[in-house]
Coordinates of C-alpha atoms in Angstrom, one line a residue:
Chain A
X111 CA 16.7 -1.1 -33.7
X112 CA 14.0 -1.9 -31.2
X113 CA 15.0 0.2 -28.2
X114 CA 15.1 3.8 -29.4
X115 CA 15.4 5.6 -26.0
X116 CA 15.6 4.9 -22.3
X117 CA 14.9 6.9 -19.2
X118 CA 15.0 6.7 -15.4
X119 CA 12.5 9.1 -13.9
X120 CA 11.0 10.0 -10.5
X121 CA 7.5 8.8 -9.8
X122 CA 6.8 11.4 -7.2
X123 CA 3.8 13.6 -8.0
X124 CA 5.3 16.6 -6.3
X125 CA 7.1 18.1 -9.3
X126 CA 4.1 17.6 -11.4
X127 CA 1.6 19.0 -9.0
X128 CA 3.8 22.0 -8.0
X129 CA 6.3 22.6 -10.8
X130 CA 6.5 26.2 -9.6
X131 CA 7.9 25.3 -6.3
X132 CA 11.6 26.3 -6.5
X133 CA 12.7 23.0 -4.9
X134 CA 10.8 20.9 -7.4
X135 CA 11.2 23.0 -10.5
X136 CA 14.5 21.4 -11.6
X137 CA 12.8 18.0 -11.7
X138 CA 9.8 19.4 -13.6
X139 CA 12.1 21.1 -16.1
X140 CA 14.1 17.9 -16.4
X141 CA 11.0 16.0 -17.2
X142 CA 10.2 18.6 -20.0
X143 CA 13.7 18.0 -21.5
X144 CA 13.3 14.3 -21.3
X145 CA 9.9 14.4 -22.9
X146 CA 11.4 16.2 -25.9
X147 CA 14.0 13.5 -26.2
X148 CA 11.5 10.7 -25.9
X149 CA 9.3 12.4 -28.6
X150 CA 12.3 12.8 -30.9
X151 CA 13.0 9.0 -30.6
X152 CA 9.6 8.3 -32.1
X153 CA 8.7 5.1 -30.2
X154 CA 5.7 3.0 -31.1
X155 CA 5.3 2.0 -27.4
X156 CA 6.8 2.7 -24.0
X157 CA 7.8 -0.2 -21.8
X158 CA 7.3 1.2 -18.3
X159 CA 8.0 -0.2 -14.9
X160 CA 7.1 1.7 -11.8
X161 CA 8.3 0.8 -8.3
X162 CA 5.0 2.1 -7.0
X163 CA 2.8 -0.6 -8.7
X164 CA 3.3 -3.3 -6.1
X165 CA 2.3 -6.9 -6.8
X166 CA 2.8 -9.9 -4.5
X167 CA 1.0 -12.6 -6.4
X168 CA 2.2 -13.3 -10.0
X169 CA 3.6 -10.7 -12.4
X170 CA 0.9 -8.3 -13.4
X171 CA 0.6 -6.4 -16.7
X172 CA -1.9 -3.7 -17.6
X173 CA -4.1 -4.8 -20.5
X174 CA -6.9 -2.3 -20.2
X175 CA -6.8 -0.4 -23.6
X176 CA -7.7 3.0 -22.1
X177 CA -7.8 4.2 -18.5
X178 CA -9.4 7.5 -17.9
X179 CA -10.2 9.3 -14.6
X180 CA -8.7 11.1 -11.7
X181 CA -6.2 9.7 -9.2
X182 CA -5.7 11.1 -5.6
X183 CA -2.4 10.1 -4.1
X184 CA -2.7 8.6 -0.6
X185 CA 0.1 10.8 0.7
X186 CA 0.1 14.0 -1.4
X187 CA -3.6 14.6 -1.8
X188 CA -3.4 18.1 -0.5
X189 CA -1.3 19.2 -3.5
X190 CA -4.0 18.3 -6.0
X191 CA -5.5 15.5 -8.1
X192 CA -3.7 13.6 -10.9
X193 CA -5.6 13.3 -14.2
X194 CA -5.4 9.8 -15.8
X195 CA -5.5 9.2 -19.5
X196 CA -3.4 6.2 -20.2
X197 CA -3.5 4.0 -23.3
X198 CA -2.0 0.6 -23.4
X199 CA -0.5 -1.4 -26.3
X200 CA -2.7 -4.4 -25.5
X201 CA -1.2 -6.8 -28.1
X202 CA 2.3 -6.1 -26.9
X203 CA 1.3 -6.4 -23.2
X204 CA -0.5 -9.7 -23.8
X205 CA 2.6 -11.0 -25.7
X206 CA 4.7 -10.0 -22.7
X207 CA 2.4 -12.1 -20.5
X208 CA 2.9 -15.0 -22.7
X209 CA 6.6 -14.3 -22.8
X210 CA 6.8 -14.5 -19.0
X211 CA 6.3 -18.2 -19.2
X212 CA 9.6 -18.5 -21.1
X213 CA 11.5 -17.0 -18.2
X214 CA 9.6 -19.0 -15.6
X215 CA 7.4 -16.2 -14.3
X216 CA 3.7 -16.6 -13.6
X217 CA 1.9 -13.6 -15.1
X218 CA -1.6 -12.2 -15.3
X219 CA -3.4 -9.4 -17.2
X220 CA -5.1 -6.5 -15.3
X221 CA -8.0 -5.2 -17.2
X222 CA -10.5 -3.6 -14.8
X223 CA -12.4 -0.3 -14.8
X224 CA -11.2 2.0 -12.0
X225 CA -8.1 0.0 -11.3
X226 CA -5.9 2.3 -9.2
X227 CA -3.0 2.8 -11.6
X228 CA -0.1 3.9 -9.4
X229 CA 1.1 7.4 -9.0
X230 CA 4.5 6.8 -10.5
X231 CA 3.0 5.5 -13.8
X232 CA 0.6 8.4 -14.0
X233 CA 3.3 11.0 -13.4
X234 CA 5.7 9.5 -15.9
X235 CA 3.0 9.1 -18.5
X236 CA 1.8 12.7 -18.0
X237 CA 5.2 14.3 -17.8
X238 CA 7.2 12.2 -20.3
X239 CA 4.8 10.9 -22.8
X240 CA 3.7 14.1 -24.6
X241 CA 3.3 12.1 -27.8
X242 CA 0.6 9.9 -26.0
X243 CA 2.3 6.7 -27.1
X244 CA 0.7 3.6 -25.8
X245 CA 2.3 2.0 -22.8
X246 CA 3.2 -1.5 -21.7
X247 CA 3.1 -1.4 -17.9
X248 CA 4.7 -4.0 -15.7
X249 CA 4.1 -4.3 -12.0
X250 CA 6.8 -4.4 -9.4
X251 CA 6.4 -7.8 -7.8
X252 CA 8.2 -7.3 -4.5
X253 CA 9.5 -10.9 -4.5
X254 CA 11.3 -10.4 -7.9
X255 CA 14.9 -9.4 -7.5
X256 CA 17.1 -7.2 -9.5
X257 CA 18.2 -9.9 -11.9
X258 CA 14.7 -11.3 -12.5
X259 CA 13.5 -7.7 -13.2
X260 CA 16.3 -7.4 -15.8
X261 CA 15.3 -10.7 -17.4
X262 CA 11.7 -9.5 -17.6
X263 CA 12.6 -6.3 -19.3
X264 CA 14.8 -8.1 -21.8
X265 CA 11.9 -10.4 -22.5
X266 CA 9.6 -7.5 -23.1
X267 CA 12.0 -5.9 -25.6
X268 CA 12.5 -9.2 -27.4
X269 CA 8.7 -9.5 -27.7
X270 CA 8.5 -6.0 -29.0
X271 CA 11.1 -6.8 -31.6
X272 CA 9.1 -9.8 -32.6
X273 CA 6.2 -7.4 -33.3
X274 CA 8.5 -5.0 -35.2
X275 CA 8.0 -2.2 -32.8
X276 CA 10.3 0.6 -31.7
X277 CA 10.1 1.1 -27.9
X278 CA 11.3 3.5 -25.2
X279 CA 12.3 1.8 -21.9
X280 CA 11.3 3.8 -18.8
X281 CA 12.1 2.9 -15.2
X282 CA 10.1 4.9 -12.7
X283 CA 11.3 5.3 -9.2
X284 CA 13.4 7.4 -6.8
X285 CA 17.0 7.5 -5.6
X286 CA 17.9 7.7 -1.8
X287 CA 15.0 6.7 0.3
X288 CA 15.2 8.9 3.4
X289 CA 12.3 11.4 3.5
X290 CA 11.2 14.1 5.9
X291 CA 8.7 12.5 8.3
X292 CA 7.6 15.8 9.7
X293 CA 6.0 18.7 7.7
X294 CA 8.4 21.0 6.0
X295 CA 8.3 24.3 4.1
X296 CA 8.3 22.8 0.6
X297 CA 10.3 25.7 -0.8
X298 CA 13.2 24.5 1.2
X299 CA 13.0 20.8 0.3
X300 CA 16.3 19.2 -0.1
X301 CA 17.8 15.7 0.2
X302 CA 17.5 14.8 3.8
X303 CA 20.9 13.6 4.6
X304 CA 24.1 15.2 3.1
X305 CA 25.6 11.7 2.8
X306 CA 22.6 10.6 0.7
X307 CA 23.0 13.7 -1.5
X308 CA 26.6 12.9 -2.1
X309 CA 25.8 9.3 -2.8
X310 CA 23.0 10.3 -5.2
X311 CA 25.3 12.5 -7.1
X312 CA 28.1 9.9 -7.2
X313 CA 25.5 7.3 -8.5
X314 CA 24.3 9.7 -11.2
X315 CA 28.0 10.1 -12.2
X316 CA 28.2 6.3 -12.4
X317 CA 25.1 6.2 -14.7
X318 CA 26.8 8.8 -16.9
X319 CA 29.9 6.6 -17.1
X320 CA 27.8 3.8 -18.6
X321 CA 26.2 0.6 -17.6
X322 CA 29.3 -1.2 -16.3
X323 CA 29.9 1.6 -13.8
X324 CA 26.2 1.6 -13.0
X325 CA 26.2 -2.1 -12.3
X326 CA 29.3 -1.8 -10.2
X327 CA 27.8 1.0 -8.1
X328 CA 24.1 0.1 -7.7
X329 CA 24.4 -2.5 -4.9
X330 CA 26.4 -0.4 -2.5
X331 CA 24.4 2.7 -3.4
X332 CA 21.0 1.0 -2.8
X333 CA 22.0 -0.4 0.6
X334 CA 23.8 2.8 1.8
X335 CA 20.9 5.0 0.9
X336 CA 17.9 2.6 1.3
X337 CA 17.2 3.4 -2.3
X338 CA 13.8 3.0 -3.7
X339 CA 13.0 -0.8 -4.1
X340 CA 16.7 -1.6 -4.4
X341 CA 16.8 0.4 -7.7
X342 CA 14.8 -2.3 -9.5
X343 CA 13.6 0.4 -11.9
X344 CA 17.3 0.6 -13.0
X345 CA 17.2 -3.1 -13.5
X346 CA 14.3 -2.6 -15.9
X347 CA 16.4 -0.1 -17.9
X348 CA 19.5 -2.3 -17.8
X349 CA 17.6 -5.4 -18.9
X350 CA 15.6 -3.5 -21.5
X351 CA 18.5 -1.7 -23.1
X352 CA 21.1 -4.5 -22.7
X353 CA 23.4 -1.8 -21.4
X354 CA 24.1 1.9 -22.1
X355 CA 27.2 3.8 -22.9
X356 CA 26.3 6.9 -20.8
X357 CA 23.6 9.1 -19.6
X358 CA 22.4 12.7 -19.3
X359 CA 20.9 13.9 -16.1
X360 CA 18.1 16.3 -17.0
X361 CA 17.1 17.0 -13.5
X362 CA 18.1 16.2 -9.9
X363 CA 16.5 17.2 -6.6
X364 CA 14.5 16.1 -3.6
X365 CA 11.0 15.0 -3.2
X366 CA 10.2 15.6 0.5
X367 CA 13.8 14.6 1.4
X368 CA 14.1 11.6 -0.8
X369 CA 16.4 11.7 -3.8
X370 CA 14.9 12.0 -7.3
X371 CA 16.2 12.5 -10.8
X372 CA 15.3 12.5 -14.5
X373 CA 17.9 10.7 -16.5
X374 CA 18.1 10.0 -20.2
X375 CA 20.4 7.1 -21.3
X376 CA 22.8 7.0 -24.2
X377 CA 22.1 3.7 -25.9
X378 CA 25.1 1.5 -26.5
Chain B
X293 CA -22.0 15.3 28.7
X294 CA -21.5 11.6 29.5
X295 CA -18.0 10.5 29.3
X296 CA -17.3 8.6 26.1
X297 CA -15.8 5.2 26.2
X298 CA -14.3 2.4 24.1
X299 CA -16.8 -0.3 24.6
X300 CA -14.9 -2.9 22.6
X301 CA -12.0 -3.6 20.3
X302 CA -11.8 -6.2 17.6
X303 CA -8.9 -7.7 15.6
X304 CA -10.6 -7.6 12.3
X305 CA -8.3 -8.7 9.4
X306 CA -9.0 -7.5 5.9
X307 CA -8.3 -10.1 3.2
X308 CA -10.5 -9.0 0.4
X309 CA -11.2 -12.7 -0.3
X310 CA -13.7 -12.6 2.5
X311 CA -15.8 -10.0 0.8
X312 CA -15.4 -11.8 -2.5
X313 CA -16.6 -15.0 -0.9
X314 CA -19.7 -13.4 0.5
X315 CA -20.9 -12.0 -2.8
X316 CA -22.4 -8.7 -1.4
X317 CA -24.1 -6.5 -4.0
X318 CA -21.4 -3.8 -3.6
X319 CA -18.7 -6.1 -5.0
X320 CA -18.6 -6.8 -8.7
X321 CA -16.9 -10.2 -8.9
X322 CA -18.9 -13.3 -8.1
X323 CA -17.6 -16.3 -6.2
X324 CA -18.6 -19.8 -5.2
X325 CA -17.9 -19.1 -1.6
X326 CA -14.9 -20.1 0.4
X327 CA -13.1 -19.2 3.7
X328 CA -16.3 -20.1 5.6
X329 CA -14.7 -20.5 9.0
X330 CA -13.4 -16.9 8.9
X331 CA -16.7 -15.6 7.6
X332 CA -18.6 -17.4 10.3
X333 CA -16.2 -15.8 12.8
X334 CA -17.2 -12.4 11.4
X335 CA -20.8 -13.4 11.8
X336 CA -20.2 -13.9 15.5
X337 CA -18.4 -10.6 15.7
X338 CA -21.2 -8.8 13.9
X339 CA -23.7 -10.1 16.5
X340 CA -21.5 -8.9 19.3
X341 CA -21.2 -5.5 17.6
X342 CA -24.9 -5.2 17.2
X343 CA -25.4 -5.8 20.9
X344 CA -22.9 -3.1 21.8
X345 CA -24.7 -0.4 19.8
X346 CA -21.7 1.8 19.2
X347 CA -22.0 5.4 17.9
X348 CA -18.8 5.1 15.9
X349 CA -16.3 2.6 14.5
X350 CA -12.6 3.6 14.4
X351 CA -10.4 1.6 12.0
X352 CA -6.6 1.7 11.6
X353 CA -5.6 0.2 8.2
X354 CA -2.2 -0.8 6.9
X355 CA -3.2 -0.2 3.3
X356 CA -3.4 3.5 3.8
X357 CA 0.3 4.0 4.4
X358 CA 1.4 7.5 5.0
X359 CA 4.9 8.9 5.1
X360 CA 4.4 12.2 6.9
X361 CA 2.5 11.6 10.1
X362 CA -0.8 10.0 11.0
X363 CA -3.7 10.9 8.7
X364 CA -7.5 10.9 9.4
X365 CA -10.3 10.8 7.0
X366 CA -11.8 14.2 7.1
X367 CA -14.6 14.3 4.5
X368 CA -18.1 13.7 5.8
X369 CA -19.1 11.4 3.1
X370 CA -16.8 9.3 0.9
X371 CA -18.0 7.2 -1.9
X372 CA -16.6 5.6 -5.0
X373 CA -15.3 2.3 -6.3
X374 CA -12.3 0.7 -4.6
X375 CA -10.4 -1.8 -6.7
X376 CA -7.8 -3.7 -4.8
X377 CA -4.4 -3.2 -6.6
X378 CA -3.2 -6.6 -5.4
X379 CA -6.4 -8.6 -6.0
X380 CA -8.4 -6.7 -8.6
X381 CA -9.9 -10.0 -9.7
X382 CA -11.6 -10.3 -6.3
X383 CA -12.4 -6.9 -5.0
X384 CA -14.1 -4.1 -7.0
X385 CA -16.3 -2.6 -4.4
X386 CA -18.7 0.3 -4.5
X387 CA -18.3 2.0 -1.2
X388 CA -20.3 4.7 0.5
X389 CA -19.4 5.6 4.0
X390 CA -20.1 8.3 6.5
X391 CA -17.2 9.8 8.4
X392 CA -17.4 11.1 12.0
X393 CA -15.4 14.1 11.1
X394 CA -15.9 15.7 14.5
X395 CA -14.3 12.7 16.3
X396 CA -11.6 12.4 13.7
X397 CA -10.6 16.0 14.2
X398 CA -10.6 15.5 17.9
X399 CA -8.3 12.4 17.5
X400 CA -6.0 14.4 15.2
X401 CA -5.9 17.3 17.7
X402 CA -5.1 15.0 20.6
X403 CA -2.4 13.3 18.6
X404 CA -0.9 16.7 17.7
X405 CA -1.0 17.7 21.4
X406 CA 1.0 14.6 22.2
X407 CA 3.7 15.6 19.7
X408 CA 2.7 13.3 16.8
X409 CA 2.7 14.6 13.3
X410 CA -1.0 14.4 12.3
X411 CA -3.3 15.7 9.6
X412 CA -6.8 15.6 8.3
X413 CA -7.4 14.3 4.8
X414 CA -9.9 16.7 3.2
X415 CA -9.8 15.7 -0.5
X416 CA -13.3 14.6 -1.5
X417 CA -12.0 12.5 -4.3
X418 CA -9.9 10.3 -2.0
X419 CA -10.2 6.6 -2.7
X420 CA -10.6 4.7 0.6
X421 CA -8.2 1.8 0.8
X422 CA -9.4 -1.8 0.6
X423 CA -8.2 -2.7 4.0
X424 CA -10.5 -0.1 5.6
X425 CA -13.4 -1.1 3.4
X426 CA -13.0 -4.9 3.9
X427 CA -12.7 -4.6 7.7
X428 CA -15.8 -2.3 7.9
X429 CA -17.8 -4.5 5.5
X430 CA -17.0 -7.7 7.3
X431 CA -17.8 -6.3 10.8
X432 CA -20.8 -4.1 9.8
X433 CA -22.1 -4.8 6.3
X434 CA -25.1 -2.4 6.9
X435 CA -22.7 0.6 6.7
X436 CA -25.0 2.4 9.1
X437 CA -22.4 3.5 11.8
X438 CA -20.1 6.5 11.2
X439 CA -16.5 5.8 10.8
X440 CA -13.1 7.3 11.8
X441 CA -10.5 6.1 9.3
X442 CA -6.8 6.3 10.4
X443 CA -3.8 5.8 8.2
X444 CA -0.8 3.6 9.1
X445 CA 2.1 5.9 9.5
X446 CA 5.2 4.3 8.1
X447 CA 7.2 4.8 11.3
X448 CA 7.5 1.1 12.3
X449 CA 9.3 0.5 8.9
X450 CA 11.1 3.8 8.6
X451 CA 12.3 4.2 12.1
X452 CA 13.1 1.3 14.5
X453 CA 10.3 -1.0 15.4
X454 CA 10.4 0.3 19.0
X455 CA 10.1 3.9 17.8
X456 CA 7.2 3.0 15.5
X457 CA 5.4 1.1 18.3
X458 CA 5.9 4.1 20.6
X459 CA 4.2 6.3 18.0
X460 CA 1.3 3.9 17.8
X461 CA 1.0 3.7 21.6
X462 CA 0.8 7.5 21.7
X463 CA -1.7 7.5 18.9
X464 CA -3.8 5.0 21.0
X465 CA -3.7 7.3 24.0
X466 CA -4.7 10.2 21.9
X467 CA -7.6 8.2 20.4
X468 CA -8.8 7.3 23.9
X469 CA -8.7 10.8 25.1
X470 CA -10.7 12.1 22.1
X471 CA -13.3 9.3 22.5
X472 CA -13.7 10.1 26.2
X473 CA -14.2 13.7 25.5
X474 CA -16.7 13.0 22.7
X475 CA -19.3 11.3 24.9
X476 CA -19.6 8.5 22.3
X477 CA -19.6 4.8 22.5
X478 CA -16.7 3.7 20.3
X479 CA -15.5 0.4 18.9
X480 CA -12.0 0.0 17.7
X481 CA -11.0 -2.1 14.7
X482 CA -7.4 -3.4 14.2
X483 CA -7.3 -4.3 10.6
X484 CA -4.4 -6.7 10.7
X485 CA -3.5 -10.3 9.7
X486 CA -1.2 -12.1 12.0
X487 CA 1.3 -14.3 10.2
X488 CA 1.7 -12.7 6.8
X489 CA 3.7 -15.4 5.0
X490 CA 1.7 -16.1 1.8
X491 CA 1.7 -17.9 -1.4
X492 CA 3.1 -16.2 -4.5
X493 CA 0.7 -17.6 -7.0
X494 CA -3.0 -17.7 -6.9
X495 CA -5.0 -20.9 -7.6
X496 CA -7.0 -20.8 -10.9
X497 CA -10.2 -20.8 -8.8
X498 CA -9.2 -18.5 -5.8
X499 CA -11.9 -20.0 -3.6
X500 CA -10.7 -23.6 -4.1
X501 CA -10.3 -24.4 -0.5
X502 CA -8.3 -27.5 -1.2
X503 CA -5.4 -25.1 -1.9
X504 CA -5.8 -23.2 1.3
X505 CA -3.6 -23.9 4.3
X506 CA -1.0 -22.1 6.4
X507 CA 1.9 -21.1 4.1
X508 CA 4.4 -21.4 7.0
X509 CA 4.3 -23.8 9.9
X510 CA 6.4 -21.4 11.9
X511 CA 3.9 -18.7 11.1
X512 CA 1.0 -20.9 12.1
X513 CA 2.7 -21.8 15.4
X514 CA 3.1 -18.0 16.1
X515 CA -0.6 -17.5 15.4
X516 CA -1.6 -20.1 17.9
X517 CA 0.8 -18.9 20.5
X518 CA -0.4 -15.3 20.3
X519 CA -4.1 -16.3 20.2
X520 CA -3.6 -18.5 23.2
X521 CA -1.9 -15.7 25.1
X522 CA -4.6 -13.2 24.2
X523 CA -7.3 -15.7 25.2
X524 CA -5.6 -15.8 28.6
X525 CA -5.4 -12.0 28.9
X526 CA -1.6 -12.0 28.7
X527 CA -1.3 -8.8 26.7
X528 CA 1.9 -7.8 28.5
X529 CA 3.6 -11.0 27.4
X530 CA 2.3 -10.5 23.8
X531 CA 3.9 -7.0 23.8
X532 CA 7.1 -8.4 25.2
X533 CA 7.2 -10.9 22.3
X534 CA 6.0 -8.3 19.8
X535 CA 9.4 -7.7 18.0
X536 CA 10.1 -11.5 17.8
X537 CA 6.6 -12.1 16.6
X538 CA 6.8 -9.5 13.9
X539 CA 10.2 -10.8 12.8
X540 CA 9.5 -14.5 12.7
X541 CA 5.9 -14.5 11.6
X542 CA 6.3 -11.5 9.2
X543 CA 3.3 -10.4 11.1
X544 CA 1.2 -7.5 9.6
X545 CA 0.7 -6.2 13.1
X546 CA 4.0 -4.4 12.5
X547 CA 2.0 -1.7 10.7
X548 CA 0.7 -0.4 13.9
X549 CA -3.0 -1.2 14.3
X550 CA -2.4 -3.7 17.0
X551 CA -0.4 -1.6 19.5
X552 CA -2.6 1.4 18.6
X553 CA -5.7 -0.5 19.7
X554 CA -4.3 -2.2 22.8
X555 CA -2.9 1.2 23.9
X556 CA -6.2 2.9 23.4
X557 CA -7.9 0.1 25.5
X558 CA -5.3 0.5 28.2
X559 CA -3.6 -2.9 27.5
X560 CA -6.6 -4.9 28.9
X561 CA -5.8 -7.9 31.0
X562 CA -9.2 -9.4 30.4
X563 CA -9.2 -12.4 28.1
X564 CA -10.0 -11.8 24.5
X565 CA -12.7 -13.9 22.8
X566 CA -11.6 -15.7 19.7
X567 CA -14.5 -15.7 17.2
X568 CA -12.5 -17.7 14.7
X569 CA -9.3 -18.3 12.8
X570 CA -8.5 -19.2 9.3
X571 CA -5.9 -18.8 6.6
X572 CA -6.2 -16.7 3.4
X573 CA -3.6 -17.4 0.7
X574 CA -1.6 -18.9 3.5
X575 CA -1.7 -16.0 5.9
X576 CA -3.1 -16.4 9.4
X577 CA -6.2 -14.4 10.4
X578 CA -7.9 -14.3 13.7
X579 CA -11.1 -12.5 14.5
X580 CA -10.9 -11.6 18.2
X581 CA -12.8 -9.3 20.6
X582 CA -12.2 -7.5 23.8
X583 CA -15.7 -6.6 25.1
X584 CA -14.6 -3.9 27.6
X585 CA -18.1 -3.1 28.6
X586 CA -18.9 -6.6 29.6
X587 CA -15.6 -6.8 31.4
X588 CA -16.5 -3.7 33.4
X589 CA -13.2 -2.1 32.3

């Protein structure tokens, strides 16, 4: 079996930077439980897609073997810095770049010192990847739709299978998109609109019911809640896993009003 | 104290290709050149800026996008290496800039007084965005004039366009008040491309100018229409067209720098000078100037 685990996680740095904040603690605790599950699945690599790594030209893949440094988020800099210590499975990433040609996608490697790896990738790697498994990181090309993102994830898994590797599939992004655009008391953070909160919870229920229910729900959910990047991070999970039979929600909450969750999928 | 003033405003777009093409020592990648008409446009703008002798440059960049309010660089000296996340092959720039924190704080305070959510960015490890750096490098490569860096609040995208533009107009008014109280000679920089329709794949040699042309004829026509209106001083008509322009040309001016700058300058009716126009990966870029001092505004 190539895919040994799969997760949908928030890319907000807030639960990582302030895990003690009561409003963000459930997400931090959810991350800890998901990290245990990922470790137990013993992957050789993590196939990670973050909505926050934006590309507009070509499909980009990280191929720098080791990125080390400190990242300061452009929005949440006041809450602290994010340490970066990310290792990449370069042979697998390069094979994915080659594999993009087979699905008609123009792709490029990214191997540059001080490249600003996005906040979502850093948060997921720090919070979820306690084993320090190497990553394969794919950018979110804003012109790629849900279906093409699924195809790319499926291609990546097929390439991993060709290398005989066990992989975890991780989609990094949020749920409902409405955030507080004025300063708030962070202890009272909550999903901004009650309707979004209800929609988030219903959508998480759909994930728990399996991939058919998730597919049926995602379009309406994304448009009703202005969900993060049309939920393309779920497309990555759907494409990578080929479907799931259920899910467990390890954590749910708000990140400055926007919906966020940590979800582990039950593989089909 | 002498009353401060905005002596000029420039539309100063930020494709990192222009820095790449120029091969400055701060940028690691080397090029064979390219995009010369736009770089010559910036040469003319640089000469004009030199003659103006400003005390401070204020730049509003769409690549520092903030969700909660309008943010201002608030650290006296910022340095580091800025790698463009979109074009890392072209832009890996070692920056070192001085911030006019006093004026930034004044702008922030005025914005707050006008009811805008505003805050100072005090984290010394902050990586300045490539839009800010490219615009500043292209207009003043000597880096010898202090800077006020202003984020692009997400309101034009998150709220309605009208509400977002209203925020930027208020921000412009706040900026003008702060400058007038400072006693300084200020130049404003609107770091925006016009038509933002672009190619989705990069040529093997990025500076191969045989591959460079407008991506969209409709976008090109919008660029020419807007430039012509601005050259005639018809700012009111441009603002009337603004929503249609943004929609049909996918214009980057939506991010707020354009209404911010025009508002700060009092929506000048004096003709803007076109220093030059060119495309970069298909997008339309104009370098334009309102010399308010020469116009006696």
